mmCIF file of C-alpha atoms in Angstrom:
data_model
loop_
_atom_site.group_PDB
_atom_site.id
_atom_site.type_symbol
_atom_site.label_atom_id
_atom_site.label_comp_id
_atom_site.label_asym_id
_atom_site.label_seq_id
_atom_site.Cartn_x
_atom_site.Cartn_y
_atom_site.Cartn_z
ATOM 1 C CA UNK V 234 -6.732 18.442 -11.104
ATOM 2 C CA UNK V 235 -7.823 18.607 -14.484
ATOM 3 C CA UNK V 236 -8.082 22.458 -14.809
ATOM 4 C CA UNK V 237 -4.588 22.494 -13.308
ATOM 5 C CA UNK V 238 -3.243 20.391 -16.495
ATOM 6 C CA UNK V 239 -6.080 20.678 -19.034
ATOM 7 C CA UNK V 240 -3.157 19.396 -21.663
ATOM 8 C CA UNK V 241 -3.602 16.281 -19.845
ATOM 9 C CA UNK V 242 -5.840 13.673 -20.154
ATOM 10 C CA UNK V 243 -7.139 11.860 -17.110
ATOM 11 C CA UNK V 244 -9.020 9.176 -18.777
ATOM 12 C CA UNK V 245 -7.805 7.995 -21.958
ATOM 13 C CA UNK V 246 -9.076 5.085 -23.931
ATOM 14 C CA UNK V 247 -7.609 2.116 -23.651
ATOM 15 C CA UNK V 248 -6.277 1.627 -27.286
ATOM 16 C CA UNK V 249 -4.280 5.480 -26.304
ATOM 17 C CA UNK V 250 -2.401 3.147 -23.115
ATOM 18 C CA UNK V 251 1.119 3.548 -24.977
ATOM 19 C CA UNK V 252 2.930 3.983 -21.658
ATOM 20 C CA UNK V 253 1.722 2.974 -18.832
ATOM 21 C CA UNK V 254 4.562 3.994 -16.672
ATOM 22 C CA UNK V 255 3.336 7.542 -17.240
ATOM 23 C CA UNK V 256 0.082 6.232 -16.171
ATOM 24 C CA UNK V 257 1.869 4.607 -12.794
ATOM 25 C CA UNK V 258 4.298 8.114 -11.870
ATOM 26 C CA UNK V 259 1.303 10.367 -12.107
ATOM 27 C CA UNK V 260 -0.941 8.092 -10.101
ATOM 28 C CA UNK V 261 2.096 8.469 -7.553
ATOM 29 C CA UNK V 262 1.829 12.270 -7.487
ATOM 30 C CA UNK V 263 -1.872 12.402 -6.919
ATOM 31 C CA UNK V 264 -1.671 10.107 -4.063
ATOM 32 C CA UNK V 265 0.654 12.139 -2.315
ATOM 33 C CA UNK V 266 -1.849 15.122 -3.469
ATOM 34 C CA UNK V 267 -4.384 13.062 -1.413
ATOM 35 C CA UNK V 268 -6.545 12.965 -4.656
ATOM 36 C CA UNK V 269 -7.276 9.413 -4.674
ATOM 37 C CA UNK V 270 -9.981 9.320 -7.231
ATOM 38 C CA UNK V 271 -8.002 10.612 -9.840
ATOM 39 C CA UNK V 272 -4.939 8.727 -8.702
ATOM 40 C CA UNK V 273 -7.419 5.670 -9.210
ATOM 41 C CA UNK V 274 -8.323 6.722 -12.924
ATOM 42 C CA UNK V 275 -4.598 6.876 -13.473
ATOM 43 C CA UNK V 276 -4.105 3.493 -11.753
ATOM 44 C CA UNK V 277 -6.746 1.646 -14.020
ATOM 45 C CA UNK V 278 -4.636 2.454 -17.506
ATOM 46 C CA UNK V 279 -1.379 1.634 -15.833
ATOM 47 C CA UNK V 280 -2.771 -2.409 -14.986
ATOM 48 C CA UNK V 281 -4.548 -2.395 -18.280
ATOM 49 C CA UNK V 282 -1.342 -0.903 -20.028
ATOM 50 C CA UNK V 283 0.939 -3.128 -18.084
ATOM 51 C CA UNK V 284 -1.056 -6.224 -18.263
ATOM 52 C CA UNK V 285 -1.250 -5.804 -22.438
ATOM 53 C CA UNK V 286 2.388 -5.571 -22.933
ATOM 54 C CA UNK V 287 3.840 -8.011 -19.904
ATOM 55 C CA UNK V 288 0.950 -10.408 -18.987
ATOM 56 C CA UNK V 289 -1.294 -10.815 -15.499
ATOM 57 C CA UNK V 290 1.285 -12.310 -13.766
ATOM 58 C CA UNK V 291 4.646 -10.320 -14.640
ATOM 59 C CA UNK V 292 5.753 -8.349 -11.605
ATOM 60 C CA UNK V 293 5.121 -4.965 -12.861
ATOM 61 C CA UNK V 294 1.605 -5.572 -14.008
ATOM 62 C CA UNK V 295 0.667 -7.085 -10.213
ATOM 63 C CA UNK V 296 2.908 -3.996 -8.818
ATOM 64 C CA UNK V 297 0.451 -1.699 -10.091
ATOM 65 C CA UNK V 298 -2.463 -3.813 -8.725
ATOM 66 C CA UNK V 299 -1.326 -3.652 -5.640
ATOM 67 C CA UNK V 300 -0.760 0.004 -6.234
ATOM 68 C CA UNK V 301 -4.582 -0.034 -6.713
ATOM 69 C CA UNK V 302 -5.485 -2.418 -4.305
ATOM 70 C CA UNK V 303 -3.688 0.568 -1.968
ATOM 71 C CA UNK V 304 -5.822 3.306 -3.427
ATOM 72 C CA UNK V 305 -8.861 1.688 -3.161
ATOM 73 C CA UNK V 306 -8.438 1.136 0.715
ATOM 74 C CA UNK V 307 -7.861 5.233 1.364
ATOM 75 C CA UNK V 308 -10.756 6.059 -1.384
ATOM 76 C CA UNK V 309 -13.010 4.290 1.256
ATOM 77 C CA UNK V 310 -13.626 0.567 -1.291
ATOM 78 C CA UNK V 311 -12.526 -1.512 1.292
ATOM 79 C CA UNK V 312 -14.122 -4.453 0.184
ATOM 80 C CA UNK V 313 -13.369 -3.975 -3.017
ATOM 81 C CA UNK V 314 -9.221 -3.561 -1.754
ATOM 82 C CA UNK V 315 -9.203 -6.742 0.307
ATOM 83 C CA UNK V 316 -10.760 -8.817 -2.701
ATOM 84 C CA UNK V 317 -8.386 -7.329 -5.284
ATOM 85 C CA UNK V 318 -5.384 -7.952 -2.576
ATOM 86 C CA UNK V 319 -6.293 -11.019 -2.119
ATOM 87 C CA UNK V 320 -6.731 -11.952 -5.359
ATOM 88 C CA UNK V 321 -2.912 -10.568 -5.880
ATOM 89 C CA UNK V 322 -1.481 -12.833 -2.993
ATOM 90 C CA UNK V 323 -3.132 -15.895 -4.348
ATOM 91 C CA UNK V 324 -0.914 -15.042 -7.926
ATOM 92 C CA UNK V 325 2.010 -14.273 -6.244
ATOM 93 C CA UNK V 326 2.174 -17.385 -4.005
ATOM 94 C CA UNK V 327 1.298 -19.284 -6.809
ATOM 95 C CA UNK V 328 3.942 -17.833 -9.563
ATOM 96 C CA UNK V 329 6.797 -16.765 -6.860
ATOM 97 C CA UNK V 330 8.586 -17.607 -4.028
ATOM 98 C CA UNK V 331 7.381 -17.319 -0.829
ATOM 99 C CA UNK V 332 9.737 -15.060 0.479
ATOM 100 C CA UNK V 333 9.245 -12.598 -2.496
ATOM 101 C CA UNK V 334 9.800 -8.814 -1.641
ATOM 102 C CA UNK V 335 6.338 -8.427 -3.348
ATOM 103 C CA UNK V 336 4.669 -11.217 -1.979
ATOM 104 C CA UNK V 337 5.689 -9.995 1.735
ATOM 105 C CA UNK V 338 4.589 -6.564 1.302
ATOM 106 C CA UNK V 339 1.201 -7.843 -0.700
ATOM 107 C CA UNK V 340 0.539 -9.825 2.579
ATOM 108 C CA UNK V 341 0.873 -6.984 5.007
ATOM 109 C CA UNK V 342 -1.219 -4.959 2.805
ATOM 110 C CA UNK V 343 -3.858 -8.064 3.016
ATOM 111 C CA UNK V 344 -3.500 -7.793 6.755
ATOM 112 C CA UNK V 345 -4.381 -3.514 6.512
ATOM 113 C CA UNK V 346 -7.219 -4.490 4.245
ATOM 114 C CA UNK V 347 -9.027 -7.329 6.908
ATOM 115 C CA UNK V 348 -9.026 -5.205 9.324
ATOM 116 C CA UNK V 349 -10.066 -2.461 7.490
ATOM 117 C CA UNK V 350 -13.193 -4.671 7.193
ATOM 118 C CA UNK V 351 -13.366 -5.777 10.680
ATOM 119 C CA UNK V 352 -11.664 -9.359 9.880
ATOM 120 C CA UNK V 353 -9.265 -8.732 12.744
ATOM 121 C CA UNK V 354 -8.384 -12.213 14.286
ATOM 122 C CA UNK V 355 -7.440 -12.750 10.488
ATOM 123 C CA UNK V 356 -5.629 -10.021 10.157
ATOM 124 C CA UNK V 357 -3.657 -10.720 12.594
ATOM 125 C CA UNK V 358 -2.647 -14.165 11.791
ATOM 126 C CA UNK V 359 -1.306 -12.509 8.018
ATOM 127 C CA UNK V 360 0.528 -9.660 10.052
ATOM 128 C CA UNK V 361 1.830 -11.950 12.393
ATOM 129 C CA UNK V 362 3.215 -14.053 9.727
ATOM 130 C CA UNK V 363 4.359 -11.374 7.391
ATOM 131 C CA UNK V 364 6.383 -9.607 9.917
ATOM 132 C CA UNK V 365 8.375 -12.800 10.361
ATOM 133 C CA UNK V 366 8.796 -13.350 6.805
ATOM 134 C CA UNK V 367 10.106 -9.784 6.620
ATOM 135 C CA UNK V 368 12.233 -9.769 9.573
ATOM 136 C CA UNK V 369 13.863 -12.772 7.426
ATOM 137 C CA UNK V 370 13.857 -11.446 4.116
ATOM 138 C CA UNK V 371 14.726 -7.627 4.802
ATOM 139 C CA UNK V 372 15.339 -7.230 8.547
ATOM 140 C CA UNK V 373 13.966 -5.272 11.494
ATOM 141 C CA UNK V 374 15.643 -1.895 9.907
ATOM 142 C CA UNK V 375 13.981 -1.650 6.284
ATOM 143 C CA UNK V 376 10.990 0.349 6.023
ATOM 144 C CA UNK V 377 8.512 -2.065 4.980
ATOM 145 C CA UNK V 378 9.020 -4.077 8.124
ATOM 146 C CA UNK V 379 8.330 -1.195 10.159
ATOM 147 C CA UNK V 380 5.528 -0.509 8.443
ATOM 148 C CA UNK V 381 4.079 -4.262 9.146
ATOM 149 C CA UNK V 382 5.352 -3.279 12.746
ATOM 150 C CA UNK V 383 3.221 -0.511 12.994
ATOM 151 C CA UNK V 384 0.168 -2.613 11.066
ATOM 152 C CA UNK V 385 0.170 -5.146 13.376
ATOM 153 C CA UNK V 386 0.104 -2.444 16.189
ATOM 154 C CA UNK V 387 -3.176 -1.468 15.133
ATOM 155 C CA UNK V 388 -4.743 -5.072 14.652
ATOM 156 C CA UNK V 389 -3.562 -5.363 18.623
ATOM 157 C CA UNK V 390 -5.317 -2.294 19.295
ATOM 158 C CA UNK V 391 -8.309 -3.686 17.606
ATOM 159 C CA UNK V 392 -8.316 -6.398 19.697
ATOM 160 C CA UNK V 393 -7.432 -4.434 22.482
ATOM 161 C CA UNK V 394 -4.272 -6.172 23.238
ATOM 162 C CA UNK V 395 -2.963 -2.875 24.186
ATOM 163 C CA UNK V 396 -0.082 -3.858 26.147
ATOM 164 C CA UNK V 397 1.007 -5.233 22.777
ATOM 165 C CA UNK V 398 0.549 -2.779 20.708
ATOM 166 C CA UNK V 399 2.500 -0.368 22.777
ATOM 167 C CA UNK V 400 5.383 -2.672 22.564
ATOM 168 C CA UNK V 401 5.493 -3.321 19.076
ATOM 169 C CA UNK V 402 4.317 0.373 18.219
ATOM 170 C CA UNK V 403 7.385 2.042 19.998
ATOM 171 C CA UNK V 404 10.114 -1.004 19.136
ATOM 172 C CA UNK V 405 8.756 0.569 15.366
ATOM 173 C CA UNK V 406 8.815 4.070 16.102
ATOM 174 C CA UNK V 407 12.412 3.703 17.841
ATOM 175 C CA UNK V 408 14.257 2.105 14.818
ATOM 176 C CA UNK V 409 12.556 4.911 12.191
ATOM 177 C CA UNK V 410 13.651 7.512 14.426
ATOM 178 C CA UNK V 411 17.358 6.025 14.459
ATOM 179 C CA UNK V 412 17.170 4.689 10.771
ATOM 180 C CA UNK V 413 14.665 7.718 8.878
ATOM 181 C CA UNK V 414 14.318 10.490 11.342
ATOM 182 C CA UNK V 415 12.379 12.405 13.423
ATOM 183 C CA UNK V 416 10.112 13.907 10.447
ATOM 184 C CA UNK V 417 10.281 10.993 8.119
ATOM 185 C CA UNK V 418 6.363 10.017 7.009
ATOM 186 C CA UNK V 419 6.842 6.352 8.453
ATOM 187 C CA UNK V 420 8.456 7.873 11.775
ATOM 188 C CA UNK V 421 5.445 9.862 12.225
ATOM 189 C CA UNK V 422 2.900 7.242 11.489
ATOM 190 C CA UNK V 423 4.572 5.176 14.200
ATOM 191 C CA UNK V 424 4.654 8.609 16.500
ATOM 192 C CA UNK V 425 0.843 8.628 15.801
ATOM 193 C CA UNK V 426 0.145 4.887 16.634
ATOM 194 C CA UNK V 427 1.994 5.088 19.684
ATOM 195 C CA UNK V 428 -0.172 7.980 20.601
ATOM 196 C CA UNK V 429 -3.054 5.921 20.051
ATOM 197 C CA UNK V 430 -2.129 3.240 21.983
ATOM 198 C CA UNK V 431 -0.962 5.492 24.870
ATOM 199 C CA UNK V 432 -4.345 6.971 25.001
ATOM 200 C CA UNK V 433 -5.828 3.472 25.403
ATOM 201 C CA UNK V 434 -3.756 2.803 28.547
ATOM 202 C CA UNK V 435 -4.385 5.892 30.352
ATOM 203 C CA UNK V 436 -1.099 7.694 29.261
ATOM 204 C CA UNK V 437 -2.714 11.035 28.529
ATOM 205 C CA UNK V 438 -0.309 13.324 28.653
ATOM 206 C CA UNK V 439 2.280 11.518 26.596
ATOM 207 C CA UNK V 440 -0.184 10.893 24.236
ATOM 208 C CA UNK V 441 -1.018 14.315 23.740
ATOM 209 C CA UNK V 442 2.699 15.698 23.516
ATOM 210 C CA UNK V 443 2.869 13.267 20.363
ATOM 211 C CA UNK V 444 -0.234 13.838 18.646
ATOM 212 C CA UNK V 445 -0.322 17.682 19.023
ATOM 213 C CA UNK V 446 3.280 17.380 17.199
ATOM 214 C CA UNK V 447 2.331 15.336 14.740
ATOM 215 C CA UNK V 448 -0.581 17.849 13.685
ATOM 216 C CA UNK V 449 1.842 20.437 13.642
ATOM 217 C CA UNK V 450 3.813 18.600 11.457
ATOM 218 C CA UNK V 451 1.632 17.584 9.024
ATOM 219 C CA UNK V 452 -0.035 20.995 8.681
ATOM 220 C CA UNK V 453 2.862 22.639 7.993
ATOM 221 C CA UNK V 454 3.857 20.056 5.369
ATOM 222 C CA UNK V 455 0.678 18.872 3.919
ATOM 223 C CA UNK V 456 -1.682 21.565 4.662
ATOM 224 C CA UNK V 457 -5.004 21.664 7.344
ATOM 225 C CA UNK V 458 -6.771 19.255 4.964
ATOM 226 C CA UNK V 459 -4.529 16.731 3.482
ATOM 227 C CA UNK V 460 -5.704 13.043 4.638
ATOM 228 C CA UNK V 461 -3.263 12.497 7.094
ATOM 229 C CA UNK V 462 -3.255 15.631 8.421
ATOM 230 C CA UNK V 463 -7.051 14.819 9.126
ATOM 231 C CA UNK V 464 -6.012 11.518 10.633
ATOM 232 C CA UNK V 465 -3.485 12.468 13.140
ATOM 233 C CA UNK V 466 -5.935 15.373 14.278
ATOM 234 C CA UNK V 467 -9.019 12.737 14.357
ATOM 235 C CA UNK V 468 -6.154 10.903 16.679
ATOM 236 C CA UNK V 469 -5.809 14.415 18.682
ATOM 237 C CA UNK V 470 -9.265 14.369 18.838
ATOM 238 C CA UNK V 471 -9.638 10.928 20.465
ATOM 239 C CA UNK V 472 -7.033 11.623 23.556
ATOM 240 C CA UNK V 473 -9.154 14.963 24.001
ATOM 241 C CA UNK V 474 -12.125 12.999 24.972
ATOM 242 C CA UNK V 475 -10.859 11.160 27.058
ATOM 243 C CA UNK V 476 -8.518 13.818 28.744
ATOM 244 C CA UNK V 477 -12.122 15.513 29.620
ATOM 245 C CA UNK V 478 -11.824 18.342 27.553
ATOM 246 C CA UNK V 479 -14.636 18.910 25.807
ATOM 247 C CA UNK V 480 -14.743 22.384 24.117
ATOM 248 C CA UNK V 481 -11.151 21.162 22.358
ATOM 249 C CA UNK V 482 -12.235 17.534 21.850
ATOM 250 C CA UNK V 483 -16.196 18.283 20.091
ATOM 251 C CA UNK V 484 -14.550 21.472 18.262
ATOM 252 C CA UNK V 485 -11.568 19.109 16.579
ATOM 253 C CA UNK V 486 -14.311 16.513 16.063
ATOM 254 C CA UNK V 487 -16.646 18.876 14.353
ATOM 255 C CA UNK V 488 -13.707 19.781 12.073
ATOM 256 C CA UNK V 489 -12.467 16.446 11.058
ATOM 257 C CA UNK V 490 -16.017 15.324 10.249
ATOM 258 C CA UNK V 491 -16.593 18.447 8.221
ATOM 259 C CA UNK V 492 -13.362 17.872 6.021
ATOM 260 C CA UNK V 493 -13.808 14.550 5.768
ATOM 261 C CA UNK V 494 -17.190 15.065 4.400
ATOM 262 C CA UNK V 495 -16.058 17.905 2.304
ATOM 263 C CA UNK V 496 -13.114 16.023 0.967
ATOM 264 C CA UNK V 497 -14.242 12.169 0.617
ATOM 265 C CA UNK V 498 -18.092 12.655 1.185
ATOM 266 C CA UNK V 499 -20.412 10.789 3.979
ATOM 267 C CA UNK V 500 -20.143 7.305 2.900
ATOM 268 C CA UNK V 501 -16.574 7.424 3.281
ATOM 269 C CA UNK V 502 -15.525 5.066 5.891
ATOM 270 C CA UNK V 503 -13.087 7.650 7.199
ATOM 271 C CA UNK V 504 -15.663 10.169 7.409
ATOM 272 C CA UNK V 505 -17.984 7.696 9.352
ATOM 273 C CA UNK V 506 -14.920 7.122 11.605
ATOM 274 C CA UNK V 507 -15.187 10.910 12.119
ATOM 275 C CA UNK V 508 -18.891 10.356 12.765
ATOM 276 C CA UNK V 509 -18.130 7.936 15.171
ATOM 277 C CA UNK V 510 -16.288 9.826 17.724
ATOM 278 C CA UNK V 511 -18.338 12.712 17.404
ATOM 279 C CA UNK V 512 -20.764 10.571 18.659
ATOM 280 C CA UNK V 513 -18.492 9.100 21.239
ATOM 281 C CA UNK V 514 -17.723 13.143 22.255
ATOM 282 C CA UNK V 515 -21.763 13.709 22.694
ATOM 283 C CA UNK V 516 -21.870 10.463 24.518
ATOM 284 C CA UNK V 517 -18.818 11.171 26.618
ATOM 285 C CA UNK V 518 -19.882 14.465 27.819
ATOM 286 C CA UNK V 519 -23.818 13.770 28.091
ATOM 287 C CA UNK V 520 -24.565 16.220 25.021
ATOM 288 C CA UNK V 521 -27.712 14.327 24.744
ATOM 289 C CA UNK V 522 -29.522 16.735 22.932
ATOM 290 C CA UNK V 523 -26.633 16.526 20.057
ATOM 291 C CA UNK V 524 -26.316 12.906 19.783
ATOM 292 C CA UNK V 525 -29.982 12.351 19.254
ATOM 293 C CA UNK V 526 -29.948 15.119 16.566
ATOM 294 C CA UNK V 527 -27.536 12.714 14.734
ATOM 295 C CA UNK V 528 -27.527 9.516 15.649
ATOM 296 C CA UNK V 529 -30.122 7.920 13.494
ATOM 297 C CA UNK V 530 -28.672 9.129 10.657
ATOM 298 C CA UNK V 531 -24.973 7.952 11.753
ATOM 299 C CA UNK V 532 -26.320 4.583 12.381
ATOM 300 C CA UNK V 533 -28.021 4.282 8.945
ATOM 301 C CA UNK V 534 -24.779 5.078 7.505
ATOM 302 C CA UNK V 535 -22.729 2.426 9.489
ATOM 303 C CA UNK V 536 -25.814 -0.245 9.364
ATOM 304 C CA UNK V 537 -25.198 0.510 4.966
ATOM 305 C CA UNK V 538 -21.593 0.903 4.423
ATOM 306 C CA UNK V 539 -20.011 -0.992 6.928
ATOM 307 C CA UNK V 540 -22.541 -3.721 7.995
ATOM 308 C CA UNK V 541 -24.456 -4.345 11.286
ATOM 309 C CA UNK V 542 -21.395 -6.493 12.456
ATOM 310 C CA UNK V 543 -18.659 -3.842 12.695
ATOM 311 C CA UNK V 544 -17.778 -3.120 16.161
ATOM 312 C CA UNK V 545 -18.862 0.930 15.962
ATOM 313 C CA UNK V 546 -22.274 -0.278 13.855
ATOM 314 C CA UNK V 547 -22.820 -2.736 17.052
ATOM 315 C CA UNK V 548 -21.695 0.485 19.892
ATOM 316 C CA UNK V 549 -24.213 3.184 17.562
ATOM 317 C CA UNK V 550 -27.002 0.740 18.111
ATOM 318 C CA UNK V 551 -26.039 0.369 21.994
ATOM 319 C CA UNK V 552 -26.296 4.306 22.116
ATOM 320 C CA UNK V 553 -29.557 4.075 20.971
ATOM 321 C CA UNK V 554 -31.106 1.516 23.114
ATOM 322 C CA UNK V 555 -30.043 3.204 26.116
ATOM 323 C CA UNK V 556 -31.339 6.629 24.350
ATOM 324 C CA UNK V 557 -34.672 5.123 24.322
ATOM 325 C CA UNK V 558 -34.755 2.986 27.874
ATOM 326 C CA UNK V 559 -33.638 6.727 29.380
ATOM 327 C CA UNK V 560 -29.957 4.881 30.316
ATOM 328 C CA UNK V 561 -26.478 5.011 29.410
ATOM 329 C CA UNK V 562 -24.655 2.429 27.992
#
């Protein structure tokens, strides 16, 4: 980005933090540029900025917190996003009302960032609770509720309350077609989720009709690379294994996990998501000769970023036992 806009300067001291709205709008445009590094750098001098002229606890300063606590989770510092959204929540419900705007959306945020960390059963419980504070505060139509919607969806996927999921997933997706439209970026995250969930229960060829036009989509808008272009083809990816078709579903694999790596590098956790259904493609299709090429160094990288109790971590290290016993698992 810098040799883009060489007049500007991406990390200035702190003393130079005259406006930190500056700081905040640019941050904005290199989120949407999927450059979330930079967007963090940006991020940093907006709190400091904000948090010399207003204090910790003025809205605008814990706004752009949040705004970072968000940036963190999609650079891959998921840890790092759940302790500095939690640490946002605790200020808010202790200097505002419950029922906040700010304090509902910090909460569903919370929620992303548990389950980001494999905290599920908590993160439900938050999402739960913050989509019934929203349904209160804003109602079932404004776009922050559906977004909690489609959160929750997830967590239920998670915990493979499928049936769930789909319901809440397409009561989501319905009211952002009606309220947003068909192309709107939180109609086509719920598209995507729904395809997810459809793919769980067996409803391949649904699933497939939405994720192949979502991809579409999002190339055409964002380009083959962009983050969520990645995503909904990683998504694509998923129904092709288990559809059974495996030239589509390894090639599309191999892909994501290249960008990924390219774009965010291998400790990423999206990248090891990548990794994972690779794995689960080998697997899938008895490409044994593949997986074992791999899978030591996939499991290293799960065992090290995201612990040896994560639910792929635990399924990598099933892989290999039955590798080595000569079974499948």
């Amino acid at each position: 980005m810098q040799h883009l806009m060489p007049h500007v300067k991406l990390v200035p001291s702190v003393r130079e933090v005259r406006d930190p709205g500056a700081h905040g709008d640019f941050a904005r445009v290199l989120h949407q540029a999927g450059d979330y590094t930079s967007a963090l750098m940006q991020i940093d001098y907006a709190v400091v900025g904000w948090e010399a002229k207003f204090g910790l606890v003025h809205d605008q300063t814990l706004s752009s917190m949040q705004s970072k606590a968000n940036l963190l989770d999609l650079a891959g510092r998921v840890q790092e996003s759940l302790d500095l959204g939690q640490r946002i929540l605790r200020i808010r419900q202790e200097n505002y009302p419950e029922k906040h705007p700010c304090t509902l959306i910090c909460m569903s945020a919370v929620a992303q960032a548990m389950t980001m960390c494999g905290k599920d059963q908590e993160a439900a419980a938050m999402a739960e609770r913050a989509l019934v504070l929203q349904q209160e505060a804003f109602g079932e139509n404004n776009a922050e509720t559906l977004m909690t919607m489609t959160r929750l969806g997830w967590i239920y996927d998670n915990l493979r309350r499928y049936p769930e999921a789909l319901t809440i997933k397409e009561r989501a997706l319905r009211i952002s077609e009606e309220q947003h439209g068909k192309g709107h970026i939180i109609t086509l995250k719920s598209m995507g989720a729904v395809g997810v969930t459809l793919t769980k229960l067996g409803n391949f060829s649904r699933a497939y009709e939405l994720q192949s036009k979502i991809v579409d989509i999002r190339t055409q808008m964002l380009g083959p690379e962009h983050p969520d272009t990645l995503s909904s083809l990683g998504n694509l990816s998923s129904t092709l294994i288990d559809m059974g078709r495996k030239e589509e579903a390894i090639s599309h694999c191999r892909r994501v996990v290249e960008a990924r790596t390219k774009i965010f590098g291998q400790d990423h956790p999206q990248t090891l998501r990548a990794l994972y259904y690779l794995l689960f493609a080998y697997d899938k299709f008895r490409e044994d000769g593949e997986r074992g090429k791999v899978l030591p160094t996939i499991l290293e990288l799960h065992e090290r970023v995201l612990g040896q109790g994560h639910r792929h971590t635990k399924q990598i290290r099933k892989w290999q036992l039955g590798a080595a016993r000569g079974i499948r698992v």
